[in-house]
Amino acid sequence: MRLNGRGHGDVEPTGPTAGDDRLKDELRQARERLALLDDAGLRIGTTLDCDRTCAELADFLVPLLAEVAVVELLPAESVRGRTLAVPGVQRLRRTAVAIGPEQPDRSPRREQPAVGQECKYEPESAVVRCLLSGEPVLRQPLPAEGLHPPSPGTPPADHGGPPDGRTVLTVPLCAREQVLGVLTLERTGEAGFTEHEIAMARDVARRAAPDIDSALRYARSQNVTLELQRALLTEPGSPHPSLELASRYLPSGSSAVVGGDWFETVRLSYGRTLLVIGDVMGHGVEAAVDMSSYRAMLRYVAGTDLPPHRILRQVDDLIAQAGTARPATCLLVLVDPTRGRATYAGAGHLPPALFGADGGVELIEVPTGPPLGTGFGGYESVTRELRPDQVLLLYTDGLVERRGEDIDCSLERVTRLRLPVTGPLDDLLDLVLSGLVPQSAEDDIAVVAARVRSRPPGAALTAAPRTQNPAPAQDPPPAPERR
């Protein structure tokens, strides 16, 4: 033992016992932090949704380390390529707030916006100082007289700070040497945050930041893919006046990846129109680019005026020879209003639905060939009657398919629809989507509705300029059959 200079009766142990106690305490704290990080790894970052990941972080720390936890992120343009924030006023988006059961009406900054809204912080605020330094900032009330100062390992306290006896700890969220935002923890009372608790909060923030960063980068890539797909998936070409057309494209929810669904119309001779719908296998930017390639290829081949099954054969050969695009399902429908019929050919696509005047729905049996791009060929066509009192519906698998469900059950839902066919096609598509699509779609959806316009006998397909002695209008000659 050694005297501490305060009196012969006051001694401070310096032998093996004191060292062992400190070592045991350090080992205990290390085990606690490891267990905490292991638990955080299981409960934080369960999805690639940024807001949900931030909510998981806040919920994890309340009431474990704080009574209130807030997560706020910098705008995307402020994050890229910056290891620290730029000095000055900072604008952050509040992405998550967790409040303990004993604090139902409290929030760390009641005057600030709610979750999802923007927060503005002045340069002298603890949030900005945390962003600039990359280190935690502790704000606590003035210490009461007689209390010992904080231990050397704690961040410098801001005694200017929180009113009504609150202690606020602000911890940076950093990943890949970039600052993403801040995590703010609040407590009431004189206890504040110990050095060990501050280290635990910092460890959890470091553990969660890469998950938040991954979710942010995923959201950015999804936005790029969706914008690319929207740019590539322009409105379908104008059909002949003898054919009414309506279409929809619905991307899946933000948590799912973008697919390669597309639709198209091609005007042909003798008043005929080729309807096209397809779905590239896979998701992401590559699928969207391949979708554009298929669409351009089909336009080109359809211009040669081949029957639908031969168009599929040509496109299949061209894509297979290039070997760069992934396979795609496709359905072609050659509508011939003059003859009142439609010719169908499919490449692994779901059958079209025909809505009748009696309210019934029929799935047209189309000879099924392999998807395009496989090089196997073997496509065939089938011709059916198509009257003005019928509506033809083409769709991709996202409209009907559900995870874990047999495709026959999925298609049966289409046949149970009872919809009017005499009103606007846009209204009919709205009814189809509301009747078949769940609130959160699992895949992209493309649908096309077509109806032959009724016309009086002998009327021309296109309007001709009026003359003083107009000749009687006649139907155009039937289109030649090409095998």
mmCIF file with all atom_site columns, C-alpha atoms in Angstrom, residues 24-176:
data_model
loop_
_atom_site.group_PDB
_atom_site.id
_atom_site.type_symbol
_atom_site.label_atom_id
_atom_site.label_alt_id
_atom_site.label_comp_id
_atom_site.label_asym_id
_atom_site.label_entity_id
_atom_site.label_seq_id
_atom_site.pdbx_PDB_ins_code
_atom_site.Cartn_x
_atom_site.Cartn_y
_atom_site.Cartn_z
_atom_site.occupancy
_atom_site.B_iso_or_equiv
_atom_site.pdbx_formal_charge
_atom_site.auth_seq_id
_atom_site.auth_comp_id
_atom_site.auth_asym_id
_atom_site.auth_atom_id
_atom_site.pdbx_PDB_model_num
ATOM 1   C CA . LYS A 1 24  ? -11.882 -7.411 -14.747 1.00 0.00 ? 24  LYS A CA 1
ATOM 2   C CA . ASP A 1 25  ? -13.881 -4.236 -15.262 1.00 0.00 ? 25  ASP A CA 1
ATOM 3   C CA . GLU A 1 26  ? -12.325 -3.674 -18.697 1.00 0.00 ? 26  GLU A CA 1
ATOM 4   C CA . LEU A 1 27  ? -13.013 -7.275 -19.713 1.00 0.00 ? 27  LEU A CA 1
ATOM 5   C CA . ARG A 1 28  ? -16.611 -6.996 -18.517 1.00 0.00 ? 28  ARG A CA 1
ATOM 6   C CA . GLN A 1 29  ? -17.127 -3.824 -20.531 1.00 0.00 ? 29  GLN A CA 1
ATOM 7   C CA . ALA A 1 30  ? -15.521 -5.372 -23.591 1.00 0.00 ? 30  ALA A CA 1
ATOM 8   C CA . ARG A 1 31  ? -17.848 -8.374 -23.349 1.00 0.00 ? 31  ARG A CA 1
ATOM 9   C CA . GLU A 1 32  ? -20.842 -6.068 -23.012 1.00 0.00 ? 32  GLU A CA 1
ATOM 10  C CA . ARG A 1 33  ? -19.821 -4.114 -26.099 1.00 0.00 ? 33  ARG A CA 1
ATOM 11  C CA . LEU A 1 34  ? -19.236 -7.277 -28.122 1.00 0.00 ? 34  LEU A CA 1
ATOM 12  C CA . ALA A 1 35  ? -22.613 -8.676 -27.100 1.00 0.00 ? 35  ALA A CA 1
ATOM 13  C CA . LEU A 1 36  ? -24.231 -5.340 -27.929 1.00 0.00 ? 36  LEU A CA 1
ATOM 14  C CA . LEU A 1 37  ? -22.656 -5.253 -31.395 1.00 0.00 ? 37  LEU A CA 1
ATOM 15  C CA . ASP A 1 38  ? -23.659 -8.845 -32.047 1.00 0.00 ? 38  ASP A CA 1
ATOM 16  C CA . ASP A 1 39  ? -27.257 -8.018 -31.152 1.00 0.00 ? 39  ASP A CA 1
ATOM 17  C CA . ALA A 1 40  ? -27.124 -4.843 -33.262 1.00 0.00 ? 40  ALA A CA 1
ATOM 18  C CA . GLY A 1 41  ? -25.983 -6.860 -36.265 1.00 0.00 ? 41  GLY A CA 1
ATOM 19  C CA . LEU A 1 42  ? -29.098 -9.011 -35.998 1.00 0.00 ? 42  LEU A CA 1
ATOM 20  C CA . ARG A 1 43  ? -31.618 -6.210 -35.456 1.00 0.00 ? 43  ARG A CA 1
ATOM 21  C CA . ILE A 1 44  ? -30.273 -3.356 -37.614 1.00 0.00 ? 44  ILE A CA 1
ATOM 22  C CA . GLY A 1 45  ? -30.076 -3.462 -41.407 1.00 0.00 ? 45  GLY A CA 1
ATOM 23  C CA . THR A 1 46  ? -32.582 -6.253 -41.992 1.00 0.00 ? 46  THR A CA 1
ATOM 24  C CA . THR A 1 47  ? -33.674 -4.643 -45.285 1.00 0.00 ? 47  THR A CA 1
ATOM 25  C CA . LEU A 1 48  ? -32.294 -2.302 -47.941 1.00 0.00 ? 48  LEU A CA 1
ATOM 26  C CA . ASP A 1 49  ? -34.833 0.372  -47.020 1.00 0.00 ? 49  ASP A CA 1
ATOM 27  C CA . CYS A 1 50  ? -32.999 3.390  -45.597 1.00 0.00 ? 50  CYS A CA 1
ATOM 28  C CA . ASP A 1 51  ? -35.809 4.751  -43.425 1.00 0.00 ? 51  ASP A CA 1
ATOM 29  C CA . ARG A 1 52  ? -36.490 1.347  -41.939 1.00 0.00 ? 52  ARG A CA 1
ATOM 30  C CA . THR A 1 53  ? -32.785 0.811  -41.185 1.00 0.00 ? 53  THR A CA 1
ATOM 31  C CA . CYS A 1 54  ? -32.644 4.167  -39.377 1.00 0.00 ? 54  CYS A CA 1
ATOM 32  C CA . ALA A 1 55  ? -35.782 3.262  -37.433 1.00 0.00 ? 55  ALA A CA 1
ATOM 33  C CA . GLU A 1 56  ? -34.195 -0.041 -36.416 1.00 0.00 ? 56  GLU A CA 1
ATOM 34  C CA . LEU A 1 57  ? -31.139 1.849  -35.130 1.00 0.00 ? 57  LEU A CA 1
ATOM 35  C CA . ALA A 1 58  ? -33.234 4.255  -33.062 1.00 0.00 ? 58  ALA A CA 1
ATOM 36  C CA . ASP A 1 59  ? -35.467 1.499  -31.684 1.00 0.00 ? 59  ASP A CA 1
ATOM 37  C CA . PHE A 1 60  ? -32.418 -0.587 -30.747 1.00 0.00 ? 60  PHE A CA 1
ATOM 38  C CA . LEU A 1 61  ? -30.990 2.145  -28.505 1.00 0.00 ? 61  LEU A CA 1
ATOM 39  C CA . VAL A 1 62  ? -34.243 2.971  -26.657 1.00 0.00 ? 62  VAL A CA 1
ATOM 40  C CA . PRO A 1 63  ? -34.435 2.282  -23.759 1.00 0.00 ? 63  PRO A CA 1
ATOM 41  C CA . LEU A 1 64  ? -31.105 0.440  -23.807 1.00 0.00 ? 64  LEU A CA 1
ATOM 42  C CA . LEU A 1 65  ? -28.929 3.582  -23.758 1.00 0.00 ? 65  LEU A CA 1
ATOM 43  C CA . ALA A 1 66  ? -31.322 6.517  -23.970 1.00 0.00 ? 66  ALA A CA 1
ATOM 44  C CA . GLU A 1 67  ? -34.846 7.705  -23.368 1.00 0.00 ? 67  GLU A CA 1
ATOM 45  C CA . VAL A 1 68  ? -35.054 9.275  -26.829 1.00 0.00 ? 68  VAL A CA 1
ATOM 46  C CA . ALA A 1 69  ? -33.067 8.478  -29.999 1.00 0.00 ? 69  ALA A CA 1
ATOM 47  C CA . VAL A 1 70  ? -33.104 10.457 -33.253 1.00 0.00 ? 70  VAL A CA 1
ATOM 48  C CA . VAL A 1 71  ? -31.436 9.646  -36.583 1.00 0.00 ? 71  VAL A CA 1
ATOM 49  C CA . GLU A 1 72  ? -30.893 12.445 -39.107 1.00 0.00 ? 72  GLU A CA 1
ATOM 50  C CA . LEU A 1 73  ? -29.151 12.178 -42.494 1.00 0.00 ? 73  LEU A CA 1
ATOM 51  C CA . LEU A 1 74  ? -27.479 14.697 -44.750 1.00 0.00 ? 74  LEU A CA 1
ATOM 52  C CA . PRO A 1 75  ? -28.834 15.215 -48.285 1.00 0.00 ? 75  PRO A CA 1
ATOM 53  C CA . ALA A 1 76  ? -27.314 12.895 -50.878 1.00 0.00 ? 76  ALA A CA 1
ATOM 54  C CA . GLU A 1 77  ? -25.454 15.730 -52.600 1.00 0.00 ? 77  GLU A CA 1
ATOM 55  C CA . SER A 1 78  ? -23.779 16.641 -49.281 1.00 0.00 ? 78  SER A CA 1
ATOM 56  C CA . VAL A 1 79  ? -22.514 13.102 -48.668 1.00 0.00 ? 79  VAL A CA 1
ATOM 57  C CA . ARG A 1 80  ? -20.792 12.066 -51.870 1.00 0.00 ? 80  ARG A CA 1
ATOM 58  C CA . GLY A 1 81  ? -17.031 12.228 -51.681 1.00 0.00 ? 81  GLY A CA 1
ATOM 59  C CA . ARG A 1 82  ? -16.874 14.142 -48.375 1.00 0.00 ? 82  ARG A CA 1
ATOM 60  C CA . THR A 1 83  ? -15.176 12.751 -45.304 1.00 0.00 ? 83  THR A CA 1
ATOM 61  C CA . LEU A 1 84  ? -16.570 15.613 -43.171 1.00 0.00 ? 84  LEU A CA 1
ATOM 62  C CA . ALA A 1 85  ? -19.377 18.108 -43.544 1.00 0.00 ? 85  ALA A CA 1
ATOM 63  C CA . VAL A 1 86  ? -18.783 21.585 -44.985 1.00 0.00 ? 86  VAL A CA 1
ATOM 64  C CA . PRO A 1 87  ? -18.730 24.368 -42.369 1.00 0.00 ? 87  PRO A CA 1
ATOM 65  C CA . GLY A 1 88  ? -21.877 26.461 -42.077 1.00 0.00 ? 88  GLY A CA 1
ATOM 66  C CA . VAL A 1 89  ? -25.578 25.869 -41.708 1.00 0.00 ? 89  VAL A CA 1
ATOM 67  C CA . GLN A 1 90  ? -26.486 22.210 -42.193 1.00 0.00 ? 90  GLN A CA 1
ATOM 68  C CA . ARG A 1 91  ? -29.789 20.797 -43.410 1.00 0.00 ? 91  ARG A CA 1
ATOM 69  C CA . LEU A 1 92  ? -30.568 17.209 -42.469 1.00 0.00 ? 92  LEU A CA 1
ATOM 70  C CA . ARG A 1 93  ? -33.608 15.007 -42.968 1.00 0.00 ? 93  ARG A CA 1
ATOM 71  C CA . ARG A 1 94  ? -35.034 13.449 -39.832 1.00 0.00 ? 94  ARG A CA 1
ATOM 72  C CA . THR A 1 95  ? -35.428 9.780  -40.747 1.00 0.00 ? 95  THR A CA 1
ATOM 73  C CA . ALA A 1 96  ? -36.283 8.129  -37.418 1.00 0.00 ? 96  ALA A CA 1
ATOM 74  C CA . VAL A 1 97  ? -37.343 8.928  -33.851 1.00 0.00 ? 97  VAL A CA 1
ATOM 75  C CA . ALA A 1 98  ? -37.700 6.437  -30.995 1.00 0.00 ? 98  ALA A CA 1
ATOM 76  C CA . ILE A 1 99  ? -39.193 7.488  -27.636 1.00 0.00 ? 99  ILE A CA 1
ATOM 77  C CA . GLY A 1 100 ? -39.127 5.313  -24.536 1.00 0.00 ? 100 GLY A CA 1
ATOM 78  C CA . PRO A 1 101 ? -42.321 4.186  -22.817 1.00 0.00 ? 101 PRO A CA 1
ATOM 79  C CA . GLU A 1 102 ? -41.735 6.622  -19.970 1.00 0.00 ? 102 GLU A CA 1
ATOM 80  C CA . GLN A 1 103 ? -41.382 9.583  -22.331 1.00 0.00 ? 103 GLN A CA 1
ATOM 81  C CA . PRO A 1 104 ? -44.549 9.455  -24.497 1.00 0.00 ? 104 PRO A CA 1
ATOM 82  C CA . ASP A 1 105 ? -44.716 13.199 -25.150 1.00 0.00 ? 105 ASP A CA 1
ATOM 83  C CA . ARG A 1 106 ? -41.047 14.086 -25.334 1.00 0.00 ? 106 ARG A CA 1
ATOM 84  C CA . SER A 1 107 ? -38.708 14.560 -28.258 1.00 0.00 ? 107 SER A CA 1
ATOM 85  C CA . PRO A 1 108 ? -35.170 15.919 -28.276 1.00 0.00 ? 108 PRO A CA 1
ATOM 86  C CA . ARG A 1 109 ? -36.205 18.992 -30.268 1.00 0.00 ? 109 ARG A CA 1
ATOM 87  C CA . ARG A 1 110 ? -39.928 19.506 -30.069 1.00 0.00 ? 110 ARG A CA 1
ATOM 88  C CA . GLU A 1 111 ? -39.696 22.694 -32.137 1.00 0.00 ? 111 GLU A CA 1
ATOM 89  C CA . GLN A 1 112 ? -38.096 20.832 -35.049 1.00 0.00 ? 112 GLN A CA 1
ATOM 90  C CA . PRO A 1 113 ? -39.912 19.079 -37.937 1.00 0.00 ? 113 PRO A CA 1
ATOM 91  C CA . ALA A 1 114 ? -41.302 15.578 -37.640 1.00 0.00 ? 114 ALA A CA 1
ATOM 92  C CA . VAL A 1 115 ? -39.947 12.392 -39.212 1.00 0.00 ? 115 VAL A CA 1
ATOM 93  C CA . GLY A 1 116 ? -39.461 12.796 -42.956 1.00 0.00 ? 116 GLY A CA 1
ATOM 94  C CA . GLN A 1 117 ? -39.053 16.555 -42.798 1.00 0.00 ? 117 GLN A CA 1
ATOM 95  C CA . GLU A 1 118 ? -36.007 18.797 -42.897 1.00 0.00 ? 118 GLU A CA 1
ATOM 96  C CA . CYS A 1 119 ? -34.062 20.084 -39.883 1.00 0.00 ? 119 CYS A CA 1
ATOM 97  C CA . LYS A 1 120 ? -31.841 23.158 -40.004 1.00 0.00 ? 120 LYS A CA 1
ATOM 98  C CA . TYR A 1 121 ? -28.818 23.517 -37.690 1.00 0.00 ? 121 TYR A CA 1
ATOM 99  C CA . GLU A 1 122 ? -26.705 26.614 -37.144 1.00 0.00 ? 122 GLU A CA 1
ATOM 100 C CA . PRO A 1 123 ? -22.867 26.439 -37.238 1.00 0.00 ? 123 PRO A CA 1
ATOM 101 C CA . GLU A 1 124 ? -22.516 26.608 -33.449 1.00 0.00 ? 124 GLU A CA 1
ATOM 102 C CA . SER A 1 125 ? -24.919 23.731 -32.799 1.00 0.00 ? 125 SER A CA 1
ATOM 103 C CA . ALA A 1 126 ? -23.764 20.396 -31.434 1.00 0.00 ? 126 ALA A CA 1
ATOM 104 C CA . VAL A 1 127 ? -24.959 18.611 -34.603 1.00 0.00 ? 127 VAL A CA 1
ATOM 105 C CA . VAL A 1 128 ? -22.780 20.751 -36.875 1.00 0.00 ? 128 VAL A CA 1
ATOM 106 C CA . ARG A 1 129 ? -19.779 20.456 -34.567 1.00 0.00 ? 129 ARG A CA 1
ATOM 107 C CA . CYS A 1 130 ? -20.228 16.677 -34.555 1.00 0.00 ? 130 CYS A CA 1
ATOM 108 C CA . LEU A 1 131 ? -20.404 16.594 -38.364 1.00 0.00 ? 131 LEU A CA 1
ATOM 109 C CA . LEU A 1 132 ? -17.315 18.787 -38.712 1.00 0.00 ? 132 LEU A CA 1
ATOM 110 C CA . SER A 1 133 ? -15.172 16.918 -36.198 1.00 0.00 ? 133 SER A CA 1
ATOM 111 C CA . GLY A 1 134 ? -16.413 13.375 -36.804 1.00 0.00 ? 134 GLY A CA 1
ATOM 112 C CA . GLU A 1 135 ? -16.407 12.929 -33.009 1.00 0.00 ? 135 GLU A CA 1
ATOM 113 C CA . PRO A 1 136 ? -19.212 12.637 -30.427 1.00 0.00 ? 136 PRO A CA 1
ATOM 114 C CA . VAL A 1 137 ? -20.425 15.833 -28.756 1.00 0.00 ? 137 VAL A CA 1
ATOM 115 C CA . LEU A 1 138 ? -21.897 15.687 -25.245 1.00 0.00 ? 138 LEU A CA 1
ATOM 116 C CA . ARG A 1 139 ? -24.274 18.437 -24.113 1.00 0.00 ? 139 ARG A CA 1
ATOM 117 C CA . GLN A 1 140 ? -25.263 18.392 -20.450 1.00 0.00 ? 140 GLN A CA 1
ATOM 118 C CA . PRO A 1 141 ? -26.520 20.811 -17.790 1.00 0.00 ? 141 PRO A CA 1
ATOM 119 C CA . LEU A 1 142 ? -24.106 22.740 -15.596 1.00 0.00 ? 142 LEU A CA 1
ATOM 120 C CA . PRO A 1 143 ? -22.667 20.320 -13.014 1.00 0.00 ? 143 PRO A CA 1
ATOM 121 C CA . ALA A 1 144 ? -24.023 20.719 -9.542  1.00 0.00 ? 144 ALA A CA 1
ATOM 122 C CA . GLU A 1 145 ? -21.650 22.056 -6.893  1.00 0.00 ? 145 GLU A CA 1
ATOM 123 C CA . GLY A 1 146 ? -19.445 19.356 -5.487  1.00 0.00 ? 146 GLY A CA 1
ATOM 124 C CA . LEU A 1 147 ? -19.805 16.957 -8.440  1.00 0.00 ? 147 LEU A CA 1
ATOM 125 C CA . HIS A 1 148 ? -16.605 15.596 -9.914  1.00 0.00 ? 148 HIS A CA 1
ATOM 126 C CA . PRO A 1 149 ? -15.744 16.619 -13.521 1.00 0.00 ? 149 PRO A CA 1
ATOM 127 C CA . PRO A 1 150 ? -16.240 14.031 -16.272 1.00 0.00 ? 150 PRO A CA 1
ATOM 128 C CA . SER A 1 151 ? -13.569 11.394 -16.737 1.00 0.00 ? 151 SER A CA 1
ATOM 129 C CA . PRO A 1 152 ? -10.804 12.045 -19.304 1.00 0.00 ? 152 PRO A CA 1
ATOM 130 C CA . GLY A 1 153 ? -12.295 9.595  -21.842 1.00 0.00 ? 153 GLY A CA 1
ATOM 131 C CA . THR A 1 154 ? -15.598 11.426 -22.285 1.00 0.00 ? 154 THR A CA 1
ATOM 132 C CA . PRO A 1 155 ? -16.117 14.048 -25.002 1.00 0.00 ? 155 PRO A CA 1
ATOM 133 C CA . PRO A 1 156 ? -15.933 17.682 -23.937 1.00 0.00 ? 156 PRO A CA 1
ATOM 134 C CA . ALA A 1 157 ? -19.269 18.690 -22.437 1.00 0.00 ? 157 ALA A CA 1
ATOM 135 C CA . ASP A 1 158 ? -21.233 21.669 -23.719 1.00 0.00 ? 158 ASP A CA 1
ATOM 136 C CA . HIS A 1 159 ? -22.499 23.321 -20.526 1.00 0.00 ? 159 HIS A CA 1
ATOM 137 C CA . GLY A 1 160 ? -24.268 26.029 -22.452 1.00 0.00 ? 160 GLY A CA 1
ATOM 138 C CA . GLY A 1 161 ? -26.675 23.609 -23.430 1.00 0.00 ? 161 GLY A CA 1
ATOM 139 C CA . PRO A 1 162 ? -29.804 21.565 -23.127 1.00 0.00 ? 162 PRO A CA 1
ATOM 140 C CA . PRO A 1 163 ? -32.520 23.138 -21.005 1.00 0.00 ? 163 PRO A CA 1
ATOM 141 C CA . ASP A 1 164 ? -34.718 21.372 -18.447 1.00 0.00 ? 164 ASP A CA 1
ATOM 142 C CA . GLY A 1 165 ? -31.950 19.124 -17.151 1.00 0.00 ? 165 GLY A CA 1
ATOM 143 C CA . ARG A 1 166 ? -31.483 17.019 -20.256 1.00 0.00 ? 166 ARG A CA 1
ATOM 144 C CA . THR A 1 167 ? -28.222 15.425 -21.362 1.00 0.00 ? 167 THR A CA 1
ATOM 145 C CA . VAL A 1 168 ? -27.827 14.999 -25.134 1.00 0.00 ? 168 VAL A CA 1
ATOM 146 C CA . LEU A 1 169 ? -25.162 12.932 -26.852 1.00 0.00 ? 169 LEU A CA 1
ATOM 147 C CA . THR A 1 170 ? -24.635 13.455 -30.604 1.00 0.00 ? 170 THR A CA 1
ATOM 148 C CA . VAL A 1 171 ? -22.695 10.720 -32.418 1.00 0.00 ? 171 VAL A CA 1
ATOM 149 C CA . PRO A 1 172 ? -21.605 10.857 -36.087 1.00 0.00 ? 172 PRO A CA 1
ATOM 150 C CA . LEU A 1 173 ? -22.700 8.229  -38.618 1.00 0.00 ? 173 LEU A CA 1
ATOM 151 C CA . CYS A 1 174 ? -19.791 7.548  -40.968 1.00 0.00 ? 174 CYS A CA 1
ATOM 152 C CA . ALA A 1 175 ? -19.179 4.839  -43.565 1.00 0.00 ? 175 ALA A CA 1
ATOM 153 C CA . ARG A 1 176 ? -16.567 4.404  -46.282 1.00 0.00 ? 176 ARG A CA 1
#
